[in-house]
Amino acid sequence: MGTQAIRFVGYIFGAALLGLLALPVTSLVGAISVQKFLAGVYHPLFWPAISLSLRTTILSIGFVVLLGTPLAWWMAHQTSRIGRLTTVVVHLPIIMPPAVVGVALLQAFGRKGWFGTLLSAQGLNVSFTVAAVVIAQMTVAAPFYVQASIQAFKKISPDVWVVARSLGASPIEVFLRVGVPMAIPGLISGVLLAWARALGEFGATLVFAGNRVGHTQTLPLAIFYALESDIELALVFSLILVLVGLVVILVISQW
Amino acid sequence: MVDTSLIVQVQVSLGDFMLDVDLSISMKGRLAVIGPNGSGKTTLLKTIVGSVYPDKGHILVGDRVLSDTKLRIEVPVEDRQVGYVPQDYTLFPHMNVINNVAFGLSTGGRRGSRACKKEIALRMLGRFGCQQIAYRPVQQLSGGERQQVALAQALVTEPRLLLLDEPLVALDMTSRRVVRLLLQNYLSQLDIPTVFTTHDVRDVVSLADSVIVLSRGKVVQMGTLEELQKQPCNDFLVEFLGQQ
């Protein structure tokens, strides 16, 4: 086969995959008129769901950044066995099906779970509450943020740390005054990726937090709920989630 | 009593590589460390600055112990008071020139107003003739300017020892000649010992008063340039001196 033929086949393969990725979204857009869209936006399910989604994702990503940035910094400088083990643990939620994450969270934080028993003794109940929504989102989104942050920290030359410390900066000062500011573009990409993942989180939330309208029903859960009774409403909600995702991708591509 | 200001007697193992060095230089001494790639020049500087730990031995600057494996002393990098300028004149890209230079004045809880620190940083930049670039982003600096800012940054904290890793390697030939002259001038005014690595005999001629030759982590020859020229110990040194 000649070079041109190989290139042609390559184009065909590429176009086929591109079509597979773009077709569902385009069909979603094509199926919704402006009237239907507006009707969806004013539906009583929409605002509680989107509002809960936004509030919980802001909270969960805030926690992920707070806890994940120092962890990523540490992991970026680790070559030991403990470092490798930590990488496996951090990446676990990516390879676990979301429903399995939900079951595992129930097992850990549910009333009869390992940690949940301790919480119950203190009169605290996590599962099927807004806290469960946040924990589920944190669990599935954290790997994306931590991974992006590790890459951002790794890009910085080790000489930078040595110079900063030779100028009298303690390891914490190096982290806060040099590491974080230099890694900012990568950290922001990580935040957006993790946020998009948290916003779209469905399986773990359904299992661990339930689908209680006005309580734990996020937008993806509202789509699931609407699918059973009003397919057009589900389409509108889906389109809104896609649009939010698109904005995130556009912002990331600017960094 | 010998006026010795830096004593390094260390063994460092990094995988298969072993650095085994025993050297000392005087108060205002300027020591050039030469040797082929992989001979341990940068590892030596990193051991002195404290980012690489020795397996055995000690490092003293004046009467201060920076590292002593017998006494289990390993002073952290930030407390060593050792100025370090790496090959690529590492500057912090999120700060402008003056903030880069003033960085060392605000670390470790050092006191003083921000204005005062900037004033000191400006004065230091003035010593290098760089006051006019004080508010420029570091991305806009030429190689020579970067080197001078990196030196000002390292010296502003008044270190007790200065380490320069191939101070001119990142410059083109023309700037290298100019910056070498400037560096010669700065280093001769310093009251602290300087250790620098180089691959260029012209740097040794202009900047050093003594030289050590490293080969596979060991010091194979030391002395003044003239002494080395009389009896070069290996092919690398013959070739190195031949650059003249």
Short mmCIF file of C-alpha atoms in Angstrom, two decimals:
data_model
loop_
_atom_site.label_atom_id
_atom_site.label_comp_id
_atom_site.label_asym_id
_atom_site.label_seq_id
_atom_site.Cartn_x
_atom_site.Cartn_y
_atom_site.Cartn_z
CA MET A 1 0.00 0.00 0.00
CA GLY A 2 1.34 3.41 -0.94
CA THR A 3 1.90 6.29 1.48
CA GLN A 4 -1.15 8.12 0.15
CA ALA A 5 -3.39 5.10 0.64
CA ILE A 6 -2.13 4.67 4.23
CA ARG A 7 -2.80 8.35 4.88
CA PHE A 8 -6.30 7.97 3.41
CA VAL A 9 -7.07 4.99 5.66
CA GLY A 10 -5.74 7.01 8.62
CA TYR A 11 -8.10 9.86 7.78
CA ILE A 12 -11.04 7.46 7.53
CA PHE A 13 -10.24 5.88 10.91
CA GLY A 14 -9.80 9.29 12.53
CA ALA A 15 -13.03 10.59 11.03
CA ALA A 16 -14.90 7.48 12.20
CA LEU A 17 -13.80 8.01 15.82
CA LEU A 18 -14.48 11.75 15.62
CA GLY A 19 -17.98 10.96 14.30
CA LEU A 20 -18.58 8.50 17.13
CA LEU A 21 -17.61 11.18 19.67
CA ALA A 22 -19.48 14.07 18.05
CA LEU A 23 -22.67 12.29 16.91
CA PRO A 24 -24.33 11.79 20.31
CA VAL A 25 -23.77 15.43 21.30
CA THR A 26 -25.00 16.75 17.95
CA SER A 27 -28.09 14.57 18.11
CA LEU A 28 -28.70 15.94 21.60
CA VAL A 29 -28.52 19.51 20.31
CA GLY A 30 -30.67 18.67 17.27
CA ALA A 31 -33.41 17.12 19.40
CA ILE A 32 -34.11 20.21 21.49
CA SER A 33 -35.97 23.32 20.42
CA VAL A 34 -35.57 26.66 22.21
CA GLN A 35 -39.07 26.28 23.73
CA LYS A 36 -38.27 22.84 25.10
CA PHE A 37 -34.98 24.11 26.40
CA LEU A 38 -36.65 26.98 28.26
CA ALA A 39 -39.37 24.67 29.58
CA GLY A 40 -36.64 22.40 30.96
CA VAL A 41 -34.80 25.29 32.60
CA TYR A 42 -38.02 26.38 34.36
CA HIS A 43 -38.95 22.84 35.41
CA PRO A 44 -39.23 22.43 39.25
CA LEU A 45 -36.58 19.68 39.19
CA PHE A 46 -33.96 21.81 37.46
CA TRP A 47 -32.97 24.55 39.92
CA PRO A 48 -32.72 22.38 43.06
CA ALA A 49 -30.63 19.88 41.08
CA ILE A 50 -28.29 22.37 39.39
CA SER A 51 -27.99 24.37 42.59
CA LEU A 52 -27.05 21.25 44.59
CA SER A 53 -24.64 20.19 41.84
CA LEU A 54 -22.91 23.58 41.87
CA ARG A 55 -22.79 23.87 45.68
CA THR A 56 -21.52 20.35 46.24
CA THR A 57 -18.97 20.45 43.41
CA ILE A 58 -17.55 23.76 44.66
CA LEU A 59 -17.24 22.25 48.12
CA SER A 60 -15.82 18.92 46.97
CA ILE A 61 -13.29 20.53 44.61
CA GLY A 62 -12.31 22.95 47.37
CA PHE A 63 -11.54 19.99 49.64
CA VAL A 64 -9.77 18.15 46.83
CA VAL A 65 -7.52 21.16 46.19
CA LEU A 66 -6.84 21.68 49.88
CA LEU A 67 -5.95 18.06 50.54
CA GLY A 68 -4.72 17.07 47.10
CA THR A 69 -2.17 19.82 46.42
CA PRO A 70 0.21 18.92 49.26
CA LEU A 71 -0.25 15.23 48.41
CA ALA A 72 0.57 15.86 44.74
CA TRP A 73 3.63 17.90 45.76
CA TRP A 74 4.84 15.03 47.92
CA MET A 75 4.10 12.45 45.22
CA ALA A 76 5.91 14.50 42.57
CA HIS A 77 9.09 14.16 44.61
CA GLN A 78 8.73 10.49 45.50
CA THR A 79 10.56 7.60 43.90
CA SER A 80 10.22 5.22 46.83
CA ARG A 81 7.95 2.17 47.12
CA ILE A 82 5.58 4.17 49.32
CA GLY A 83 5.32 6.73 46.52
CA ARG A 84 4.41 4.05 43.98
CA LEU A 85 1.87 2.53 46.36
CA THR A 86 0.31 5.96 46.89
CA THR A 87 0.02 6.40 43.11
CA VAL A 88 -1.93 3.13 42.90
CA VAL A 89 -4.27 4.18 45.73
CA VAL A 90 -4.85 7.62 44.19
CA HIS A 91 -5.67 6.14 40.80
CA LEU A 92 -7.96 3.40 42.08
CA PRO A 93 -11.21 5.38 41.69
CA ILE A 94 -10.43 5.90 37.97
CA ILE A 95 -10.37 2.18 37.24
CA MET A 96 -13.25 1.32 39.60
CA PRO A 97 -16.76 1.48 38.10
CA PRO A 98 -18.61 4.41 39.77
CA ALA A 99 -21.23 2.07 41.24
CA VAL A 100 -18.43 0.07 42.88
CA VAL A 101 -17.03 3.32 44.32
CA GLY A 102 -20.50 3.96 45.76
CA VAL A 103 -20.71 0.48 47.29
CA ALA A 104 -17.20 0.87 48.73
CA LEU A 105 -18.14 4.27 50.19
CA LEU A 106 -21.22 2.74 51.77
CA GLN A 107 -19.06 -0.01 53.22
CA ALA A 108 -16.71 2.61 54.67
CA PHE A 109 -19.05 5.41 55.71
CA GLY A 110 -22.44 3.72 55.86
CA ARG A 111 -24.09 3.25 59.25
CA LYS A 112 -22.59 -0.21 59.61
CA GLY A 113 -19.41 0.63 57.71
CA TRP A 114 -15.90 0.72 59.18
CA PHE A 115 -15.75 4.43 59.73
CA GLY A 116 -19.51 4.94 59.69
CA THR A 117 -19.88 2.98 62.95
CA LEU A 118 -17.58 5.48 64.66
CA LEU A 119 -19.54 8.38 63.18
CA SER A 120 -22.87 6.79 64.19
CA ALA A 121 -21.61 6.53 67.76
CA GLN A 122 -21.16 10.31 67.68
CA GLY A 123 -24.67 10.73 66.30
CA LEU A 124 -23.42 11.51 62.79
CA ASN A 125 -24.79 9.92 59.68
CA VAL A 126 -23.10 10.46 56.34
CA SER A 127 -24.77 8.15 53.84
CA PHE A 128 -27.78 9.51 51.94
CA THR A 129 -26.99 13.09 52.93
CA VAL A 130 -25.45 16.06 51.12
CA ALA A 131 -22.15 15.12 52.82
CA ALA A 132 -22.34 11.78 50.97
CA VAL A 133 -22.76 13.65 47.67
CA VAL A 134 -19.62 15.68 48.45
CA ILE A 135 -17.62 12.60 49.50
CA ALA A 136 -18.68 10.69 46.38
CA GLN A 137 -17.68 13.63 44.16
CA MET A 138 -14.36 14.02 45.98
CA THR A 139 -13.57 10.33 45.56
CA VAL A 140 -14.13 10.25 41.82
CA ALA A 141 -12.68 13.72 41.07
CA ALA A 142 -9.56 13.70 43.26
CA PRO A 143 -7.47 11.40 41.01
CA PHE A 144 -7.88 13.82 38.08
CA TYR A 145 -6.74 16.80 40.15
CA VAL A 146 -3.89 14.97 41.86
CA GLN A 147 -2.61 13.53 38.58
CA ALA A 148 -2.65 16.93 36.84
CA SER A 149 -0.96 18.54 39.85
CA ILE A 150 1.77 15.90 40.00
CA GLN A 151 2.55 16.56 36.34
CA ALA A 152 2.57 20.32 36.96
CA PHE A 153 4.98 19.99 39.90
CA LYS A 154 7.19 17.54 38.01
CA LYS A 155 7.65 20.05 35.20
CA ILE A 156 9.49 22.39 37.56
CA SER A 157 13.24 21.87 37.54
CA PRO A 158 14.59 20.37 40.80
CA ASP A 159 17.17 23.18 40.76
CA VAL A 160 14.33 25.61 41.58
CA TRP A 161 13.78 23.87 44.93
CA VAL A 162 17.48 23.85 45.71
CA VAL A 163 17.86 27.54 44.86
CA ALA A 164 14.79 28.53 46.89
CA ARG A 165 15.96 26.54 49.89
CA SER A 166 19.52 27.85 49.58
CA LEU A 167 17.93 31.31 49.86
CA GLY A 168 16.59 30.35 53.29
CA ALA A 169 13.11 29.08 52.36
CA SER A 170 11.80 26.18 54.42
CA PRO A 171 10.17 23.28 52.54
CA ILE A 172 6.71 24.75 53.33
CA GLU A 173 7.76 28.18 52.05
CA VAL A 174 9.16 26.56 48.89
CA PHE A 175 5.83 24.80 48.38
CA LEU A 176 3.67 27.88 48.98
CA ARG A 177 5.82 30.65 47.49
CA VAL A 178 7.51 28.85 44.63
CA GLY A 179 5.95 25.45 43.89
CA VAL A 180 2.28 26.40 43.85
CA PRO A 181 2.66 29.70 41.92
CA MET A 182 4.88 28.02 39.30
CA ALA A 183 2.46 25.11 38.92
CA ILE A 184 -0.67 27.30 38.74
CA PRO A 185 -1.58 26.62 35.08
CA GLY A 186 -1.39 22.85 35.67
CA LEU A 187 -3.28 23.13 38.95
CA ILE A 188 -6.07 25.10 37.27
CA SER A 189 -6.34 22.50 34.51
CA GLY A 190 -6.57 19.88 37.24
CA VAL A 191 -9.31 21.83 39.03
CA LEU A 192 -11.36 22.13 35.85
CA LEU A 193 -10.96 18.46 34.93
CA ALA A 194 -11.84 17.37 38.45
CA TRP A 195 -14.74 19.77 38.59
CA ALA A 196 -16.13 18.50 35.29
CA ARG A 197 -15.81 14.93 36.58
CA ALA A 198 -17.51 15.82 39.88
CA LEU A 199 -20.30 17.65 38.08
CA GLY A 200 -21.00 14.61 35.93
CA GLU A 201 -20.71 12.13 38.81
CA PHE A 202 -23.64 9.70 38.85
CA GLY A 203 -23.09 6.09 39.90
CA ALA A 204 -21.27 6.58 43.22
CA THR A 205 -23.67 9.35 44.24
CA LEU A 206 -26.73 7.25 43.41
CA VAL A 207 -25.50 4.32 45.51
CA PHE A 208 -23.99 6.29 48.40
CA ALA A 209 -26.20 9.39 48.60
CA GLY A 210 -29.41 8.24 46.95
CA ASN A 211 -31.64 10.18 44.59
CA ARG A 212 -33.80 12.27 46.88
CA VAL A 213 -35.40 15.18 45.06
CA GLY A 214 -34.36 18.45 46.68
CA HIS A 215 -31.94 16.68 49.05
CA THR A 216 -29.31 14.61 47.28
CA GLN A 217 -30.49 14.86 43.69
CA THR A 218 -27.74 16.40 41.59
CA LEU A 219 -28.23 17.23 37.91
CA PRO A 220 -26.99 13.84 36.59
CA LEU A 221 -29.38 12.13 39.03
CA ALA A 222 -32.19 14.43 37.88
CA ILE A 223 -31.51 13.25 34.30
CA PHE A 224 -31.85 9.65 35.47
CA TYR A 225 -35.07 10.56 37.29
CA ALA A 226 -36.49 12.44 34.30
CA LEU A 227 -35.64 9.59 31.91
CA GLU A 228 -38.31 7.48 33.57
CA SER A 229 -41.12 9.95 32.98
CA ASP A 230 -40.12 12.77 30.58
CA ILE A 231 -37.47 11.99 27.98
CA GLU A 232 -37.44 15.58 26.64
CA LEU A 233 -36.69 16.95 30.08
CA ALA A 234 -33.84 14.46 30.38
CA LEU A 235 -32.52 15.70 27.01
CA VAL A 236 -32.53 19.34 28.17
CA PHE A 237 -30.75 18.50 31.41
CA SER A 238 -28.21 16.44 29.47
CA LEU A 239 -27.59 19.28 27.05
CA ILE A 240 -26.96 21.68 29.93
CA LEU A 241 -24.40 19.30 31.43
CA VAL A 242 -22.73 18.98 28.02
CA LEU A 243 -22.60 22.78 27.65
CA VAL A 244 -20.97 23.13 31.06
CA GLY A 245 -18.43 20.48 30.07
CA LEU A 246 -17.72 22.31 26.81
CA VAL A 247 -17.03 25.54 28.69
CA VAL A 248 -14.60 23.64 30.91
CA ILE A 249 -12.78 22.17 27.90
CA LEU A 250 -12.57 25.61 26.29
CA VAL A 251 -11.13 27.13 29.44
CA ILE A 252 -8.58 24.30 29.82
CA SER A 253 -7.45 24.73 26.22
CA GLN A 254 -6.63 28.36 26.99
CA TRP A 255 -4.07 27.33 29.64
CA MET B 1 47.32 28.36 61.40
CA VAL B 2 46.10 27.83 57.85
CA ASP B 3 43.35 30.25 56.81
CA THR B 4 41.01 27.54 55.60
CA SER B 5 37.44 28.48 54.94
CA LEU B 6 35.93 25.47 53.20
CA ILE B 7 36.75 21.86 53.99
CA VAL B 8 34.97 19.09 52.10
CA GLN B 9 35.86 15.52 52.92
CA VAL B 10 33.01 13.35 51.74
CA GLN B 11 31.97 10.11 50.18
CA VAL B 12 28.66 10.12 48.34
CA SER B 13 27.15 7.15 46.56
CA LEU B 14 24.41 7.61 43.98
CA GLY B 15 23.55 4.20 42.51
CA ASP B 16 26.73 2.91 40.84
CA PHE B 17 28.44 6.29 41.08
CA MET B 18 30.68 7.15 44.01
CA LEU B 19 32.03 10.63 44.75
CA ASP B 20 35.05 10.57 47.02
CA VAL B 21 36.47 14.05 47.55
CA ASP B 22 38.88 15.66 49.97
CA LEU B 23 39.48 19.37 49.39
CA SER B 24 39.93 22.64 51.21
CA ILE B 25 40.07 26.24 50.06
CA SER B 26 40.99 29.47 51.78
CA MET B 27 38.85 32.42 52.87
CA LYS B 28 38.71 34.25 49.55
CA GLY B 29 39.72 31.26 47.46
CA ARG B 30 38.20 30.67 44.04
CA LEU B 31 38.26 27.01 43.19
CA ALA B 32 37.51 25.66 39.73
CA VAL B 33 36.25 22.09 39.54
CA ILE B 34 36.92 20.52 36.17
CA GLY B 35 36.42 17.05 34.77
CA PRO B 36 34.59 15.19 32.02
CA ASN B 37 30.79 14.86 32.05
CA GLY B 38 29.69 12.46 34.77
CA SER B 39 32.83 12.97 36.83
CA GLY B 40 30.82 14.31 39.78
CA LYS B 41 31.21 18.10 39.50
CA THR B 42 27.53 18.94 39.99
CA THR B 43 27.14 16.21 42.61
CA LEU B 44 29.98 17.84 44.56
CA LEU B 45 28.21 21.23 44.50
CA LYS B 46 24.88 19.63 45.44
CA THR B 47 26.52 17.83 48.34
CA ILE B 48 27.96 21.10 49.64
CA VAL B 49 24.65 22.96 49.22
CA GLY B 50 22.92 20.09 51.01
CA SER B 51 20.53 18.67 48.42
CA VAL B 52 22.57 15.45 48.23
CA TYR B 53 23.52 13.71 51.46
CA PRO B 54 27.00 12.27 51.97
CA ASP B 55 27.36 8.68 53.19
CA LYS B 56 30.51 9.50 55.07
CA GLY B 57 32.60 12.55 55.90
CA HIS B 58 32.16 16.18 56.81
CA ILE B 59 31.76 19.65 55.33
CA LEU B 60 32.87 22.77 57.18
CA VAL B 61 32.58 26.42 56.21
CA GLY B 62 34.86 28.40 58.50
CA ASP B 63 34.27 26.93 61.94
CA ARG B 64 30.70 25.90 61.14
CA VAL B 65 29.88 22.26 60.52
CA LEU B 66 27.40 21.85 57.67
CA SER B 67 27.54 18.11 57.58
CA ASP B 68 29.24 15.46 59.68
CA THR B 69 28.14 11.88 59.39
CA LYS B 70 30.01 10.84 62.56
CA LEU B 71 28.33 13.53 64.63
CA ARG B 72 25.07 12.93 62.71
CA ILE B 73 24.88 16.59 61.73
CA GLU B 74 23.15 17.48 58.47
CA VAL B 75 22.29 21.16 58.42
CA PRO B 76 19.21 21.72 56.19
CA VAL B 77 19.80 23.55 52.89
CA GLU B 78 17.97 26.65 54.11
CA ASP B 79 20.23 27.03 57.15
CA ARG B 80 23.57 26.52 55.40
CA GLN B 81 24.08 30.10 54.17
CA VAL B 82 25.46 28.77 50.91
CA GLY B 83 24.67 30.69 47.73
CA TYR B 84 23.99 28.39 44.79
CA VAL B 85 23.60 29.33 41.13
CA PRO B 86 22.77 26.36 38.85
CA GLN B 87 23.73 26.07 35.19
CA ASP B 88 20.58 27.62 33.80
CA TYR B 89 20.57 30.56 36.27
CA THR B 90 17.34 29.35 37.84
CA LEU B 91 15.05 32.32 38.55
CA PHE B 92 11.45 32.21 39.69
CA PRO B 93 9.34 32.93 36.58
CA HIS B 94 6.32 34.21 38.53
CA MET B 95 8.31 37.08 40.02
CA ASN B 96 9.95 40.06 38.41
CA VAL B 97 13.67 40.73 38.76
CA ILE B 98 13.53 42.69 42.03
CA ASN B 99 11.22 40.17 43.69
CA ASN B 100 13.56 37.39 42.63
CA VAL B 101 16.49 39.19 44.24
CA ALA B 102 14.49 40.12 47.35
CA PHE B 103 13.17 36.56 47.77
CA GLY B 104 15.99 35.52 50.08
CA LEU B 105 15.36 38.55 52.31
CA SER B 106 11.86 37.43 53.19
CA THR B 107 12.39 33.73 53.83
CA GLY B 108 12.60 31.93 57.16
CA GLY B 109 10.66 34.67 58.94
CA ARG B 110 13.34 37.36 58.32
CA ARG B 111 12.18 40.71 59.65
CA GLY B 112 12.12 44.08 57.93
CA SER B 113 9.66 46.07 55.89
CA ARG B 114 8.95 45.21 52.29
CA ALA B 115 10.28 48.63 51.21
CA CYS B 116 13.50 48.05 53.09
CA LYS B 117 13.97 44.63 51.49
CA LYS B 118 13.35 46.08 48.03
CA GLU B 119 15.88 48.81 48.77
CA ILE B 120 18.51 46.20 49.68
CA ALA B 121 17.64 44.18 46.56
CA LEU B 122 17.92 47.31 44.40
CA ARG B 123 21.32 48.11 45.90
CA MET B 124 22.46 44.58 45.17
CA LEU B 125 21.24 44.87 41.58
CA GLY B 126 23.13 48.18 41.42
CA ARG B 127 26.35 46.36 42.30
CA PHE B 128 25.80 44.32 39.17
CA GLY B 129 24.81 47.37 37.12
CA CYS B 130 21.31 45.96 36.67
CA GLN B 131 19.08 48.49 38.47
CA GLN B 132 17.39 49.47 35.22
CA ILE B 133 15.94 45.96 34.76
CA ALA B 134 14.61 45.70 38.32
CA TYR B 135 10.94 45.66 37.36
CA ARG B 136 11.23 43.55 34.24
CA PRO B 137 9.72 40.04 34.07
CA VAL B 138 12.55 37.51 34.13
CA GLN B 139 11.32 36.00 30.85
CA GLN B 140 12.48 39.17 29.08
CA LEU B 141 16.09 38.96 30.27
CA SER B 142 19.05 38.07 28.10
CA GLY B 143 21.34 35.22 29.17
CA GLY B 144 23.90 37.65 30.60
CA GLU B 145 21.24 39.56 32.53
CA ARG B 146 19.80 36.33 33.92
CA GLN B 147 23.21 35.34 35.16
CA GLN B 148 23.76 38.66 36.90
CA VAL B 149 20.29 38.59 38.49
CA ALA B 150 20.89 35.00 39.66
CA LEU B 151 24.19 36.12 41.22
CA ALA B 152 22.52 39.11 42.89
CA GLN B 153 19.80 36.76 44.17
CA ALA B 154 22.38 34.37 45.61
CA LEU B 155 24.52 37.09 47.20
CA VAL B 156 21.80 39.27 48.69
CA THR B 157 21.49 36.96 51.72
CA GLU B 158 25.23 37.37 52.41
CA PRO B 159 26.13 33.69 52.11
CA ARG B 160 29.34 32.32 53.59
CA LEU B 161 30.14 30.37 50.45
CA LEU B 162 29.21 30.74 46.77
CA LEU B 163 28.70 27.79 44.43
CA LEU B 164 28.39 28.32 40.68
CA ASP B 165 27.57 25.39 38.40
CA GLU B 166 29.09 26.15 34.98
CA PRO B 167 28.41 29.87 35.33
CA LEU B 168 28.93 30.75 31.66
CA VAL B 169 27.77 27.65 29.83
CA ALA B 170 24.30 28.99 28.98
CA LEU B 171 25.70 32.05 27.17
CA ASP B 172 26.72 32.54 23.56
CA MET B 173 30.41 33.15 22.86
CA THR B 174 30.15 36.96 22.69
CA SER B 175 28.20 37.36 25.92
CA ARG B 176 30.42 34.77 27.56
CA ARG B 177 33.49 37.00 27.06
CA VAL B 178 31.72 40.06 28.48
CA VAL B 179 30.12 38.22 31.42
CA ARG B 180 33.40 36.47 32.25
CA LEU B 181 35.06 39.86 32.71
CA LEU B 182 32.17 41.05 34.90
CA LEU B 183 32.26 37.85 36.93
CA GLN B 184 36.01 38.17 37.38
CA ASN B 185 35.42 41.63 38.81
CA TYR B 186 32.59 40.52 41.16
CA LEU B 187 34.34 37.44 42.46
CA SER B 188 37.55 39.33 43.22
CA GLN B 189 35.53 41.68 45.45
CA LEU B 190 33.90 38.88 47.43
CA ASP B 191 35.10 38.03 50.92
CA ILE B 192 33.82 34.47 50.73
CA PRO B 193 35.14 31.35 49.05
CA THR B 194 33.74 30.46 45.64
CA VAL B 195 33.59 27.04 44.05
CA PHE B 196 32.59 26.78 40.40
CA THR B 197 32.52 24.04 37.80
CA THR B 198 33.49 24.62 34.19
CA HIS B 199 34.38 22.99 30.89
CA ASP B 200 36.22 26.06 29.62
CA VAL B 201 39.87 26.70 30.41
CA ARG B 202 39.29 30.46 29.87
CA ASP B 203 37.00 30.45 32.91
CA VAL B 204 39.78 28.88 34.93
CA VAL B 205 42.33 31.43 33.70
CA SER B 206 40.06 34.38 34.49
CA LEU B 207 38.19 33.28 37.59
CA ALA B 208 40.09 30.64 39.57
CA ASP B 209 43.13 30.67 41.79
CA SER B 210 43.16 26.91 42.21
CA VAL B 211 41.79 23.92 40.34
CA ILE B 212 40.77 20.36 41.12
CA VAL B 213 40.39 17.74 38.45
CA LEU B 214 37.68 15.14 39.00
CA SER B 215 37.56 11.82 37.25
CA ARG B 216 34.91 9.19 38.02
CA GLY B 217 34.13 10.87 41.31
CA LYS B 218 37.72 11.15 42.53
CA VAL B 219 40.11 14.11 42.72
CA VAL B 220 42.95 13.07 40.43
CA GLN B 221 44.89 16.31 40.54
CA MET B 222 44.79 19.66 42.30
CA GLY B 223 46.84 22.84 42.30
CA THR B 224 47.13 26.12 40.46
CA LEU B 225 46.63 26.23 36.71
CA GLU B 226 50.38 26.59 36.24
CA GLU B 227 51.03 23.50 38.34
CA LEU B 228 48.50 21.52 36.35
CA GLN B 229 50.03 22.72 33.09
CA LYS B 230 53.45 21.43 34.12
CA GLN B 231 52.28 17.89 34.68
CA PRO B 232 48.79 17.15 33.41
CA CYS B 233 47.63 13.87 34.92
CA ASN B 234 45.31 12.55 32.20
CA ASP B 235 44.15 12.95 28.60
CA PHE B 236 41.11 14.97 29.65
CA LEU B 237 43.35 17.58 31.30
CA VAL B 238 45.71 17.70 28.33
CA GLU B 239 42.75 18.36 26.06
CA PHE B 240 41.22 20.83 28.50
CA LEU B 241 44.44 22.85 28.73
CA GLY B 242 44.80 22.62 24.97
CA GLN B 243 41.76 24.90 24.58
CA GLN B 244 44.04 27.79 25.46
#
